[in-house]
mmCIF file of C-alpha atoms and ligand atoms in Angstrom:
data_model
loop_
_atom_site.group_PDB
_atom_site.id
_atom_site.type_symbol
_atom_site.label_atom_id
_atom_site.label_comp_id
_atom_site.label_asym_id
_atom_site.label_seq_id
_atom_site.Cartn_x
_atom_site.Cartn_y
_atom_site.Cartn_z
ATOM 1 C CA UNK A 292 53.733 1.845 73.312
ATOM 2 C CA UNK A 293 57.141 1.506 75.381
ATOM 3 C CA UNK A 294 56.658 0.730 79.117
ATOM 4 C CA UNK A 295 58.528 3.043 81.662
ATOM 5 C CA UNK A 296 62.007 0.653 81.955
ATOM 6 C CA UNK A 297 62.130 -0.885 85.683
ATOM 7 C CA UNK A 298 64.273 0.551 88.057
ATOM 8 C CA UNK A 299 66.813 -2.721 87.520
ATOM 9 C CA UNK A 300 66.703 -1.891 83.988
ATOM 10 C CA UNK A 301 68.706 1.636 84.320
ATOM 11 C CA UNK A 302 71.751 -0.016 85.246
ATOM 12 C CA UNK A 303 72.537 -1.855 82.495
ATOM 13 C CA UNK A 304 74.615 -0.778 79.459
ATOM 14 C CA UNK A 305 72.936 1.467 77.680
ATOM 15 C CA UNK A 306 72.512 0.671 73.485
ATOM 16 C CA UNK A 307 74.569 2.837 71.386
ATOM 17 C CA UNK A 308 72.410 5.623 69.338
ATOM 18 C CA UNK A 309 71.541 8.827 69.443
ATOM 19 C CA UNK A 310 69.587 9.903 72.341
ATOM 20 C CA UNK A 311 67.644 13.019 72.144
ATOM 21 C CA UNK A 312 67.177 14.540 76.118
ATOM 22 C CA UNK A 313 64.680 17.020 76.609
ATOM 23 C CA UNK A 314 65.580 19.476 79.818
ATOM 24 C CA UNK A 315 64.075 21.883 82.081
ATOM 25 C CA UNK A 316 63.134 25.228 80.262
ATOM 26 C CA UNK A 317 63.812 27.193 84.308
ATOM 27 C CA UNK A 318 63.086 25.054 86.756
ATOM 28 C CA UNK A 319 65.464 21.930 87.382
ATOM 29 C CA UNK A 320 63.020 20.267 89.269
ATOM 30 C CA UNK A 321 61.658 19.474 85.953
ATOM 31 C CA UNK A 322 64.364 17.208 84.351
ATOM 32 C CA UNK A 323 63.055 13.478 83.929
ATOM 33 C CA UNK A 324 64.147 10.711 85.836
ATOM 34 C CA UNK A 325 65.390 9.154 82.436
ATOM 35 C CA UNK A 326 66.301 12.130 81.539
ATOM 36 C CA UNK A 327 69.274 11.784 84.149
ATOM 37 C CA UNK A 328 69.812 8.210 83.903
ATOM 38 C CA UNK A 329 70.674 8.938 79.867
ATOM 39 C CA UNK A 330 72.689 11.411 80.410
ATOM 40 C CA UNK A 331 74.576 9.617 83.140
ATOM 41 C CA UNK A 332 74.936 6.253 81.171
ATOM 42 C CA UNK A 333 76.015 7.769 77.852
ATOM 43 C CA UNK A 334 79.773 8.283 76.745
ATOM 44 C CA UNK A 335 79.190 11.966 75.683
ATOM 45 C CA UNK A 336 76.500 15.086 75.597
ATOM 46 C CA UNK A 337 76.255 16.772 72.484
ATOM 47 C CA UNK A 338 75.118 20.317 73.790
ATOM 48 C CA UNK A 339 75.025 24.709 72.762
ATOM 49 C CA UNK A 340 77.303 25.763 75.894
ATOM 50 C CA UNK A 341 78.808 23.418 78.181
ATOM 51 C CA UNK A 342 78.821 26.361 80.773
ATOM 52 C CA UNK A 343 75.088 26.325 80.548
ATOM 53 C CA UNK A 344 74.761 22.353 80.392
ATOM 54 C CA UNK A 345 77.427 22.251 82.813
ATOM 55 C CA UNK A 346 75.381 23.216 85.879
ATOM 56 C CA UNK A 347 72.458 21.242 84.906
ATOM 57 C CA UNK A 348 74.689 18.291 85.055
ATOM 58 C CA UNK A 349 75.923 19.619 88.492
ATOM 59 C CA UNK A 350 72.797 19.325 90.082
ATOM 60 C CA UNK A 351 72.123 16.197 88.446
ATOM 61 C CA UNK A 352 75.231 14.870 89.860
ATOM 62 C CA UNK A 353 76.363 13.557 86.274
ATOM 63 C CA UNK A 354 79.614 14.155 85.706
ATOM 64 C CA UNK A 355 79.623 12.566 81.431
ATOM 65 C CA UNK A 356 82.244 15.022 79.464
ATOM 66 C CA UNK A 357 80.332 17.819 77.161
ATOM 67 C CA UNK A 358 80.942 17.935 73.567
ATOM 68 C CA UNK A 359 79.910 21.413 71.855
ATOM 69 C CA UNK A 360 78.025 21.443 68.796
ATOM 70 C CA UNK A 361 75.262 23.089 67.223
ATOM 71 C CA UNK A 362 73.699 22.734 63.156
ATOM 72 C CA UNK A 363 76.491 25.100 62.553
ATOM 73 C CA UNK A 364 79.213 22.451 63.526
ATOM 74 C CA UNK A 365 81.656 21.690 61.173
ATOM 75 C CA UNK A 366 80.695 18.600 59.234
ATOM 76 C CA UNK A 367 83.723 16.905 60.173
ATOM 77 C CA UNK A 368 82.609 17.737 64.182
ATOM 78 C CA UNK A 369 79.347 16.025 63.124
ATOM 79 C CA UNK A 370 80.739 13.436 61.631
ATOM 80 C CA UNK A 371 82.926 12.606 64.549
ATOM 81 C CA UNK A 372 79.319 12.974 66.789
ATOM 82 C CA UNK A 373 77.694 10.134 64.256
ATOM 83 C CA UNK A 374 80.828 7.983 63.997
ATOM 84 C CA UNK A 375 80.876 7.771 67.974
ATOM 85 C CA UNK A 376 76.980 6.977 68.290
ATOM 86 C CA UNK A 377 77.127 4.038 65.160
ATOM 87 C CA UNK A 378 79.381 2.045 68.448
ATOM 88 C CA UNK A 379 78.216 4.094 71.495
ATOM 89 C CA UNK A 380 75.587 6.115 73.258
ATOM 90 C CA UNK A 381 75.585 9.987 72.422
ATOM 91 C CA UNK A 382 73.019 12.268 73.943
ATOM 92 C CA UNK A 383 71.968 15.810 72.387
ATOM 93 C CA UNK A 384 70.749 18.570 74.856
ATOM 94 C CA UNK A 385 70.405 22.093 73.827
ATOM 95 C CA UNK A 386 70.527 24.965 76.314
ATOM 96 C CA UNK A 387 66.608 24.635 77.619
ATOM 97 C CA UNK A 388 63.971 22.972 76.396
ATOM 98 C CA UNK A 389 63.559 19.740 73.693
ATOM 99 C CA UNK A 390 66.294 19.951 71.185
ATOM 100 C CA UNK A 391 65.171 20.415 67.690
ATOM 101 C CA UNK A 392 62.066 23.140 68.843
ATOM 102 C CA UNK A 393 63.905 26.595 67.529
ATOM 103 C CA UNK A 394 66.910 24.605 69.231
ATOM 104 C CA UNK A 395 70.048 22.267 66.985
ATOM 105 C CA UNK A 396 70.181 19.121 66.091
ATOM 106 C CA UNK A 397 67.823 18.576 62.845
ATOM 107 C CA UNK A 398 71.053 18.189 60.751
ATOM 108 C CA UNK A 399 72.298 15.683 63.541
ATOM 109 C CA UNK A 400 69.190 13.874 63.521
ATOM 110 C CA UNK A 401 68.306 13.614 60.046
ATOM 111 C CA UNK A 402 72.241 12.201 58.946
ATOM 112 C CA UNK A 403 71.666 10.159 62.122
ATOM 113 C CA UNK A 404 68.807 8.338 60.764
ATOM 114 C CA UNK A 405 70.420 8.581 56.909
ATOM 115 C CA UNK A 406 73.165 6.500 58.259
ATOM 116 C CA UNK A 407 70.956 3.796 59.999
ATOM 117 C CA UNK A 408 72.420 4.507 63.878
ATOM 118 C CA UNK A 409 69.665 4.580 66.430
ATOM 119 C CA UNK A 410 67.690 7.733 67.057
ATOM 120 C CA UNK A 411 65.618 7.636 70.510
ATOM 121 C CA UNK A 412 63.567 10.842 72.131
ATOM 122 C CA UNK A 413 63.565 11.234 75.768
ATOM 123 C CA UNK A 414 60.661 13.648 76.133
ATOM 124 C CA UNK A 415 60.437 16.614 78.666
ATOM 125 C CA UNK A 416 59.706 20.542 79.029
ATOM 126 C CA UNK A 417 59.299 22.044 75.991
ATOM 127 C CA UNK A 418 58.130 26.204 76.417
ATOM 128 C CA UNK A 419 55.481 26.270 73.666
ATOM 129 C CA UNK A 420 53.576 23.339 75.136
ATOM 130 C CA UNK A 421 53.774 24.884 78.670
ATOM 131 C CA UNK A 422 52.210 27.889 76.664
ATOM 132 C CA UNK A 423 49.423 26.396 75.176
ATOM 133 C CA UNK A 424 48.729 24.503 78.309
ATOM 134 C CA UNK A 425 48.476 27.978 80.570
ATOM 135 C CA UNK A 426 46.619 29.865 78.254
ATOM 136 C CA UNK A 427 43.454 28.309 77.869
ATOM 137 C CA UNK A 428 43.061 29.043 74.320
ATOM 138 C CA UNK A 429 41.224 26.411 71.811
ATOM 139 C CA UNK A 430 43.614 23.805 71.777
ATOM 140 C CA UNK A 431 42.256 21.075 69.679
ATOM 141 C CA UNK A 432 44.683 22.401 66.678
ATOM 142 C CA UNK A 433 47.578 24.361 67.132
ATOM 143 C CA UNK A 434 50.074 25.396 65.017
ATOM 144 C CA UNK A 435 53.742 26.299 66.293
ATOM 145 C CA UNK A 436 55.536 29.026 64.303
ATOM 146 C CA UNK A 437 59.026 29.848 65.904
ATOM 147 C CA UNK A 438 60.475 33.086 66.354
ATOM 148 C CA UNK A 439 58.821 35.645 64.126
ATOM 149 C CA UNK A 440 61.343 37.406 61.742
ATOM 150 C CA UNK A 441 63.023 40.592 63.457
ATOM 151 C CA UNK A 442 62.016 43.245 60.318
ATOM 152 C CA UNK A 443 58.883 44.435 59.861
ATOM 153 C CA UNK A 444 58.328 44.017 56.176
ATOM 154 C CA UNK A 445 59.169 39.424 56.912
ATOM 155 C CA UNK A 446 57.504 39.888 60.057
ATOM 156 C CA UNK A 447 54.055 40.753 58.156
ATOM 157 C CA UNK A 448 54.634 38.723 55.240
ATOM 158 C CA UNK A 449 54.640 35.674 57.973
ATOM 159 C CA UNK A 450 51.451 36.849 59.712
ATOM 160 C CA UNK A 451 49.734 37.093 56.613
ATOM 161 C CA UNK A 452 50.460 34.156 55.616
ATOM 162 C CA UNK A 453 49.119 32.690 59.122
ATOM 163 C CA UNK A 454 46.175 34.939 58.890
ATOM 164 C CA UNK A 455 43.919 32.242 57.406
ATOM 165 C CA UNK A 456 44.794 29.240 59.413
ATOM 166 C CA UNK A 457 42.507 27.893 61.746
ATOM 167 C CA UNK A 458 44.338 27.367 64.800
ATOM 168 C CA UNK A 459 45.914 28.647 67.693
ATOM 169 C CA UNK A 460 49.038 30.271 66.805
ATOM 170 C CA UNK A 461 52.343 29.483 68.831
ATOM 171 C CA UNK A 462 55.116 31.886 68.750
ATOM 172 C CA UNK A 463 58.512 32.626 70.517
ATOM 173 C CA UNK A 464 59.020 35.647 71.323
ATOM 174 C CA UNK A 465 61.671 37.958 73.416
ATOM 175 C CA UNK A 466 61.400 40.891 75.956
ATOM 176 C CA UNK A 467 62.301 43.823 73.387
ATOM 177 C CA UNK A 468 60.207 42.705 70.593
ATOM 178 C CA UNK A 469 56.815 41.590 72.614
ATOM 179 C CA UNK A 470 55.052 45.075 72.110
ATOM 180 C CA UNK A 471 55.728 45.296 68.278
ATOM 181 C CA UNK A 472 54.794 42.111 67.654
ATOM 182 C CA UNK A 473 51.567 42.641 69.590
ATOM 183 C CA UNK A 474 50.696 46.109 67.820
ATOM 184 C CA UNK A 475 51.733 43.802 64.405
ATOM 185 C CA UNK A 476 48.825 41.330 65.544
ATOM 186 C CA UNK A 477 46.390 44.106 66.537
ATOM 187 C CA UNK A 478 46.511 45.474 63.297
ATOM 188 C CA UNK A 479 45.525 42.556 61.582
ATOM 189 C CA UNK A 480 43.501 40.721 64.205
ATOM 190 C CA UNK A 481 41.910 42.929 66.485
ATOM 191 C CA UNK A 482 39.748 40.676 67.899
ATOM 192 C CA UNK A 483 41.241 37.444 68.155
ATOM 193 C CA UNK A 484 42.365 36.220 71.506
ATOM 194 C CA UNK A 485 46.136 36.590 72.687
ATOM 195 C CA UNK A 486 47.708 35.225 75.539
ATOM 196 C CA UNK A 487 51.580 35.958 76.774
ATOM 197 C CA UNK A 488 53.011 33.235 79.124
ATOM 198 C CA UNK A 489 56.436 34.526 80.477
ATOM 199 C CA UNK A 490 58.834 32.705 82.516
ATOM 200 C CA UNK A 491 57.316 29.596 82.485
ATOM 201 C CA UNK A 492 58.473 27.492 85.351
ATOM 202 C CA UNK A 493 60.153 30.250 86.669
ATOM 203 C CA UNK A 494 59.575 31.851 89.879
ATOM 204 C CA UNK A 495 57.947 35.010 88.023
ATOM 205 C CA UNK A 496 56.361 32.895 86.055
ATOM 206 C CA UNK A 497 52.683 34.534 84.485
ATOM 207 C CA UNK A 498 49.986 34.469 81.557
ATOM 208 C CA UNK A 499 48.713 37.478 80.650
ATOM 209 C CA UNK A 500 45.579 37.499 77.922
ATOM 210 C CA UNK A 501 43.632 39.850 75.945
ATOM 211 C CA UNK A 502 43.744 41.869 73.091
ATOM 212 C CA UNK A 503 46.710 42.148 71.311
ATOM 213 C CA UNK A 504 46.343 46.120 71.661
ATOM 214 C CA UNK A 505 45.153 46.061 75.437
ATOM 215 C CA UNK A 506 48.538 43.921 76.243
ATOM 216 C CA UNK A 507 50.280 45.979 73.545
ATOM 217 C CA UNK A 508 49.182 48.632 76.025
ATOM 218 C CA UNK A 509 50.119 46.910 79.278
ATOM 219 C CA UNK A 510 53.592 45.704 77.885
ATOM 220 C CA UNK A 511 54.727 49.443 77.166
ATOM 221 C CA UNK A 512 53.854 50.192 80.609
ATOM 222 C CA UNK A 513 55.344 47.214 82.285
ATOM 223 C CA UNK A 514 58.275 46.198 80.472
ATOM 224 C CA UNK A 515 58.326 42.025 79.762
ATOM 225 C CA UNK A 516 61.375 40.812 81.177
ATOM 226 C CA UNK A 517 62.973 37.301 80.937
ATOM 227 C CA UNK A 518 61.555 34.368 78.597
ATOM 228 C CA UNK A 519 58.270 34.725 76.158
ATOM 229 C CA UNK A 520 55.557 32.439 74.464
ATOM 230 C CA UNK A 521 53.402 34.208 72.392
ATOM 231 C CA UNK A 522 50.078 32.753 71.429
ATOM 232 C CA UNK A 523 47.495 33.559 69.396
ATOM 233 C CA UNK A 524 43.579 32.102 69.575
ATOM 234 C CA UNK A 525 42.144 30.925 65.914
ATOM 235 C CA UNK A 526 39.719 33.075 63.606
ATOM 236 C CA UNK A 527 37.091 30.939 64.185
ATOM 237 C CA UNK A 528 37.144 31.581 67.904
ATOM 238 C CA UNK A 529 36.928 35.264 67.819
ATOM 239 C CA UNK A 530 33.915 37.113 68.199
ATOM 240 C CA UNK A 531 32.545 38.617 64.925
ATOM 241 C CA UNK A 532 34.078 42.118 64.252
ATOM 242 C CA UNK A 533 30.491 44.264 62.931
ATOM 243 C CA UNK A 534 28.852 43.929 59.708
ATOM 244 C CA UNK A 535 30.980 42.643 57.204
ATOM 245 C CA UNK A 536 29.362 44.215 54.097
ATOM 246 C CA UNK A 537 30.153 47.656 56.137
ATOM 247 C CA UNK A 538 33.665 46.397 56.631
ATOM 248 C CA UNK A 539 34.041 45.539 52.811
ATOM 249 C CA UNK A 540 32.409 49.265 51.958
ATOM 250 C CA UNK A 541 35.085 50.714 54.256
ATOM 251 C CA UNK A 542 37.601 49.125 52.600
ATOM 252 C CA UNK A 543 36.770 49.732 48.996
ATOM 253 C CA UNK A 544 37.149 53.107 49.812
ATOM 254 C CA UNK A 545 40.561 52.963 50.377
ATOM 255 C CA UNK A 546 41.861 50.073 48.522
ATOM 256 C CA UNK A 547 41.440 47.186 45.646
ATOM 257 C CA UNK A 548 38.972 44.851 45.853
ATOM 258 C CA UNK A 549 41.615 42.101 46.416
ATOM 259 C CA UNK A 550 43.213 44.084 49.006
ATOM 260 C CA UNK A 551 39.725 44.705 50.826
ATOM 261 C CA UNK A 552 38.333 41.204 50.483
ATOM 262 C CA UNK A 553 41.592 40.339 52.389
ATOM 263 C CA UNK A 554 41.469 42.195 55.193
ATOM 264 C CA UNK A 555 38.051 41.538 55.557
ATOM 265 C CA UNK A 556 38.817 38.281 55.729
ATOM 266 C CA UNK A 557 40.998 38.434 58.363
ATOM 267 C CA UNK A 558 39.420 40.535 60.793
ATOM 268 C CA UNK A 559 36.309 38.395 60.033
ATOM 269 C CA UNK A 560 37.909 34.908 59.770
ATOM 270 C CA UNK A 561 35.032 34.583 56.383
ATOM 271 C CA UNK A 562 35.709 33.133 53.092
ATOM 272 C CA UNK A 563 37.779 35.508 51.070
ATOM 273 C CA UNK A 564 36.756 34.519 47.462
ATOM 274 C CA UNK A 565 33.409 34.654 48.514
ATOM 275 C CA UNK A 566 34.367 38.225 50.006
ATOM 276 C CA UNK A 567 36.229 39.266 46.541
ATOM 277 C CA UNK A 568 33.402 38.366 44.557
ATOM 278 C CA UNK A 569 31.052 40.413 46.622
ATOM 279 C CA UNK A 570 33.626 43.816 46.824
ATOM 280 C CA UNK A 571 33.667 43.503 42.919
ATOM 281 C CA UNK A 572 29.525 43.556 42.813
ATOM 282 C CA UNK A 573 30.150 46.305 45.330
ATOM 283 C CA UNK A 574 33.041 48.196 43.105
ATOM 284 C CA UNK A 575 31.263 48.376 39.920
ATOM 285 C CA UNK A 576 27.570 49.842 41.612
HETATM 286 N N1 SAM B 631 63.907 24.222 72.787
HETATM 287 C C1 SAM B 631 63.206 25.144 73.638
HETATM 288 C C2 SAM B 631 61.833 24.551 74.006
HETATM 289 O O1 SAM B 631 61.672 23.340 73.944
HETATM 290 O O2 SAM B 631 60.946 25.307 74.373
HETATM 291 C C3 SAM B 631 63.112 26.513 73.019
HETATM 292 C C4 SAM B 631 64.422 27.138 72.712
HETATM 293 S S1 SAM B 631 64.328 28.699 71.944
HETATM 294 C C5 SAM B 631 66.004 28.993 71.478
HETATM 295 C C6 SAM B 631 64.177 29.791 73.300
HETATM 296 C C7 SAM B 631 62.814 30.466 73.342
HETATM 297 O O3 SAM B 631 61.869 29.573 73.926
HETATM 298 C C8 SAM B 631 62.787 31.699 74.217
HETATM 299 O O4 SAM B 631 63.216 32.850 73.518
HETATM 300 C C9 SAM B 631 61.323 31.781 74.585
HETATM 301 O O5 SAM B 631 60.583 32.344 73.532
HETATM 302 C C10 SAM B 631 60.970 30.288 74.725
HETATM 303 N N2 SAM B 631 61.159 29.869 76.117
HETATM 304 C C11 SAM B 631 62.125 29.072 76.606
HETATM 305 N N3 SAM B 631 61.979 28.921 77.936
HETATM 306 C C12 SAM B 631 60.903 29.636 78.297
HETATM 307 C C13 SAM B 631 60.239 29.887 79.532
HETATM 308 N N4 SAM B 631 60.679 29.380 80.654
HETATM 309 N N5 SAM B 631 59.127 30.674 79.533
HETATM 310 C C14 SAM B 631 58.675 31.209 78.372
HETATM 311 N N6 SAM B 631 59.266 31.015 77.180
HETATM 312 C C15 SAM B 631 60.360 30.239 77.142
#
């Protein structure tokens, strides 16, 4: 494990690499001490929008020149980024947040290490930890999925395919999108936990849970503005949804026995071979 460097240490030269700098996802307040001293000490910041980085650095007081670049930088621009950090420090920020979470700088990092130049994290905010950490939701396994595809037809094809793991769910989500997704997740898991942390850090910061149809509900009425994490508790957690041979009866009535055994197993977080087996028994009665 690496000790905190002492204060005499922050001074010196710092060793040329690639320095990965996590910042404050709203509130400034929560930029690291290293953080700072990084950004001050290297020859150039890798970052989305210099005007957003920009003020950052203004209330920082560092005053290193900004260097544009996302993953779709030219590879020459890249290259130029790598060259530069083989001989001298480069730091990557992104906008908010730790770069690399839904944010550039995989392509960066991954040439970075290809090429044998120094790769060093400088942890910090990041909005889906903040998430999990509000919404007091199992936490013991968690699984982060990103922002959840914008048309219906990818968005369910990715829930499905979530359906069946056991852990809470992490998503990112935005304003205009929060109430379908939530109707998307009441559908198929009525009864599993939800929570909705908004404006994390922020001064309107909240964390809303439920349902995913009661704050489906709410979020019509009170329209989510600003910045969203989306979570969703694990099968395993939920309570159990009613009588699952009645479920699996239900279903047959309308649909194959594949197609019932799995959306019984979703509401019901049970086995779903052991649920097809049984709504073929129950199909040929
Ligand atoms: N790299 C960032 C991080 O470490 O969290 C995430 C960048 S991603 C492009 C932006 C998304 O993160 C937003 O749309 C929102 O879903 C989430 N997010 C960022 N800041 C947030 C905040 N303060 N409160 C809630 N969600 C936030």
């Amino acid at each position: 494990m690496k000790t905190p460097e002492p204060e005499s240490a922050l001074s010196e030269p710092l060793e040329a690499g690639l320095y990965i700098v996590a910042t404050p996802i709203g509130n400034l307040g929560d930029i690291t001490v290293r953080a700072v001293d990084i950004l001050r000490r290297c020859e150039v910041i890798a970052c989305e929008d210099t005007r957003v980085t920009g003020k950052l650095l203004k209330h920082c007081g560092v005053s290193t020149r900004m260097q544009r670049y996302d993953d779709h930088a030219s590879d020459k621009q890249r290259a130029m980024l790598l060259d530069m950090a083989r001989s001298r420090p480069v730091a990557l920020v992104s906008d908010a947040g730790t770069p690399l979470v839904s944010d550039p700088g995989y392509r960066l990092v991954r040439e970075a290490r290809e090429a044998g130049i120094s790769v060093t994290s400088i942890p910090g905010a990041c909005a889906a930890i903040a998430g999990l950490t509000l919404a007091g939701l199992p936490n013991d396994r968690f699984l982060f999925a990103g922002f959840l595809p914008v048309k219906e037809k990818a968005r369910c094809d990715v829930l499905n395919e979530l359906g069946g793991v056991d852990a809470t769910l992490i998503f990112y989500e935005t304003g205009p999108r929060l109430e379908r997704s939530l109707r998307a997740i009441a559908e198929l898991w009525p009864e599993r936990e939800v929570a909705v942390a908004r404006e994390l850090t922020k001064l309107h910061e909240e964390c809303r849970t439920g349902r995913a149809q009661e704050l489906a509900e709410w979020y019509a009425e009170h329209s989510p503005k600003g910045e969203i994490v989306l979570l969703v508790g694990p099968p395993s957690d939920a309570p159990p949804t009613g009588d699952p041979e009645a479920l699996l009866r239900e279903a047959l009535s309308e649909m194959s026995a594949s197609k019932a055994a799995g959306k019984v197993a979703k509401a019901t977080g049970m086995d779903r071979q052991t649920l097809y087996a049984r709504a073929v028994e129950l199909k040929s009665q």
